[in-house]
Amino acid sequence: MINYSQPSTAKYTSISFVGVSMGGLVIRAYLHKYKIPNLGKVVLIGTPNKGSEVADYLKNNKLYKNLPVLLVNN
């Protein structure tokens, strides 16, 4: 993705992102890490931007305590 988001002599004036579910979280993390001067639109479909109630429940459930937990802090 980095190569495509860097300014170039191509005829494109911007780059847009579309993410579904966890793909939206990946896009958010990418955009947080890299500044994209030619950023177009960002569309996130079904992305748990505010977390997940199910993940919160499973995080505190003793059956799932040994599973890795991904925490995304804004």
Short mmCIF file of the C-alpha atoms (twelve columns), coordinates in Angstrom:
data_MODEL
# 
_entry.id   MODEL 
# 
loop_
_atom_site.group_PDB 
_atom_site.id 
_atom_site.type_symbol 
_atom_site.label_atom_id 
_atom_site.label_alt_id 
_atom_site.label_comp_id 
_atom_site.label_asym_id 
_atom_site.label_seq_id 
_atom_site.Cartn_x 
_atom_site.Cartn_y 
_atom_site.Cartn_z 
_atom_site.pdbx_PDB_model_num 
ATOM 1  C CA . MET A 1  0.000   0.000   0.000   1 
ATOM 2  C CA . ILE A 2  2.783   2.413   0.787   1 
ATOM 3  C CA . ASN A 3  4.026   2.520   -2.807  1 
ATOM 4  C CA . TYR A 4  0.555   3.299   -4.118  1 
ATOM 5  C CA . SER A 5  -0.030  6.087   -1.614  1 
ATOM 6  C CA . GLN A 6  3.163   8.008   -2.383  1 
ATOM 7  C CA . PRO A 7  2.932   10.942  -4.786  1 
ATOM 8  C CA . SER A 8  3.812   9.962   -8.322  1 
ATOM 9  C CA . THR A 9  3.587   11.196  -11.876 1 
ATOM 10 C CA . ALA A 10 0.528   9.019   -12.495 1 
ATOM 11 C CA . LYS A 11 -2.679  10.626  -13.716 1 
ATOM 12 C CA . TYR A 12 -4.464  9.832   -10.446 1 
ATOM 13 C CA . THR A 13 -5.069  12.750  -8.131  1 
ATOM 14 C CA . SER A 14 -6.097  10.835  -5.008  1 
ATOM 15 C CA . ILE A 15 -6.314  7.404   -3.430  1 
ATOM 16 C CA . SER A 16 -9.432  6.142   -1.658  1 
ATOM 17 C CA . PHE A 17 -9.858  3.209   0.708   1 
ATOM 18 C CA . VAL A 18 -12.804 0.856   1.255   1 
ATOM 19 C CA . GLY A 19 -12.708 -1.570  4.169   1 
ATOM 20 C CA . VAL A 20 -15.156 -4.160  5.449   1 
ATOM 21 C CA . SER A 21 -15.204 -5.293  9.080   1 
ATOM 22 C CA . MET A 22 -11.637 -5.772  10.349  1 
ATOM 23 C CA . GLY A 23 -10.314 -4.392  7.058   1 
ATOM 24 C CA . GLY A 24 -11.641 -1.033  8.199   1 
ATOM 25 C CA . LEU A 25 -9.562  -1.288  11.369  1 
ATOM 26 C CA . VAL A 26 -6.499  -2.062  9.262   1 
ATOM 27 C CA . ILE A 27 -7.175  1.026   7.139   1 
ATOM 28 C CA . ARG A 28 -7.604  3.198   10.242  1 
ATOM 29 C CA . ALA A 29 -4.307  1.948   11.682  1 
ATOM 30 C CA . TYR A 30 -2.555  2.536   8.357   1 
ATOM 31 C CA . LEU A 31 -3.908  6.077   8.027   1 
ATOM 32 C CA . HIS A 32 -2.912  6.810   11.618  1 
ATOM 33 C CA . LYS A 33 0.665   5.673   10.927  1 
ATOM 34 C CA . TYR A 34 1.228   7.149   7.455   1 
ATOM 35 C CA . LYS A 35 0.410   10.623  6.178   1 
ATOM 36 C CA . ILE A 36 -1.130  10.401  2.722   1 
ATOM 37 C CA . PRO A 37 -1.108  13.771  0.970   1 
ATOM 38 C CA . ASN A 38 -3.437  12.628  -1.820  1 
ATOM 39 C CA . LEU A 39 -6.050  10.924  0.387   1 
ATOM 40 C CA . GLY A 40 -9.481  10.710  -1.214  1 
ATOM 41 C CA . LYS A 41 -12.465 9.078   0.439   1 
ATOM 42 C CA . VAL A 42 -12.420 6.468   3.191   1 
ATOM 43 C CA . VAL A 43 -15.417 4.128   3.407   1 
ATOM 44 C CA . LEU A 44 -15.707 1.682   6.313   1 
ATOM 45 C CA . ILE A 45 -18.497 -0.892  6.131   1 
ATOM 46 C CA . GLY A 46 -19.404 -2.893  9.224   1 
ATOM 47 C CA . THR A 47 -16.209 -1.846  10.977  1 
ATOM 48 C CA . PRO A 48 -16.316 -2.078  14.791  1 
ATOM 49 C CA . ASN A 49 -14.966 1.459   15.284  1 
ATOM 50 C CA . LYS A 50 -16.248 1.577   18.860  1 
ATOM 51 C CA . GLY A 51 -15.157 -1.946  19.731  1 
ATOM 52 C CA . SER A 52 -17.304 -5.025  20.065  1 
ATOM 53 C CA . GLU A 53 -19.598 -6.043  22.920  1 
ATOM 54 C CA . VAL A 54 -18.947 -9.702  22.105  1 
ATOM 55 C CA . ALA A 55 -15.174 -9.172  22.265  1 
ATOM 56 C CA . ASP A 56 -15.554 -7.356  25.597  1 
ATOM 57 C CA . TYR A 57 -17.621 -10.246 26.976  1 
ATOM 58 C CA . LEU A 58 -15.192 -12.896 25.753  1 
ATOM 59 C CA . LYS A 59 -12.230 -10.932 27.110  1 
ATOM 60 C CA . ASN A 60 -13.669 -11.322 30.620  1 
ATOM 61 C CA . ASN A 61 -14.846 -14.917 30.134  1 
ATOM 62 C CA . LYS A 62 -12.538 -17.455 31.809  1 
ATOM 63 C CA . LEU A 63 -12.898 -19.877 28.867  1 
ATOM 64 C CA . TYR A 64 -11.329 -17.339 26.522  1 
ATOM 65 C CA . LYS A 65 -8.752  -15.710 28.822  1 
ATOM 66 C CA . ASN A 66 -5.879  -17.444 27.019  1 
ATOM 67 C CA . LEU A 67 -6.822  -16.018 23.622  1 
ATOM 68 C CA . PRO A 68 -4.915  -12.934 22.468  1 
ATOM 69 C CA . VAL A 69 -6.892  -9.727  22.749  1 
ATOM 70 C CA . LEU A 70 -6.551  -6.881  20.259  1 
ATOM 71 C CA . LEU A 71 -7.159  -3.516  21.870  1 
ATOM 72 C CA . VAL A 72 -7.408  -0.494  19.635  1 
ATOM 73 C CA . ASN A 73 -7.044  2.793   21.461  1 
ATOM 74 C CA . ASN A 74 -7.912  6.052   19.781  1 
# 
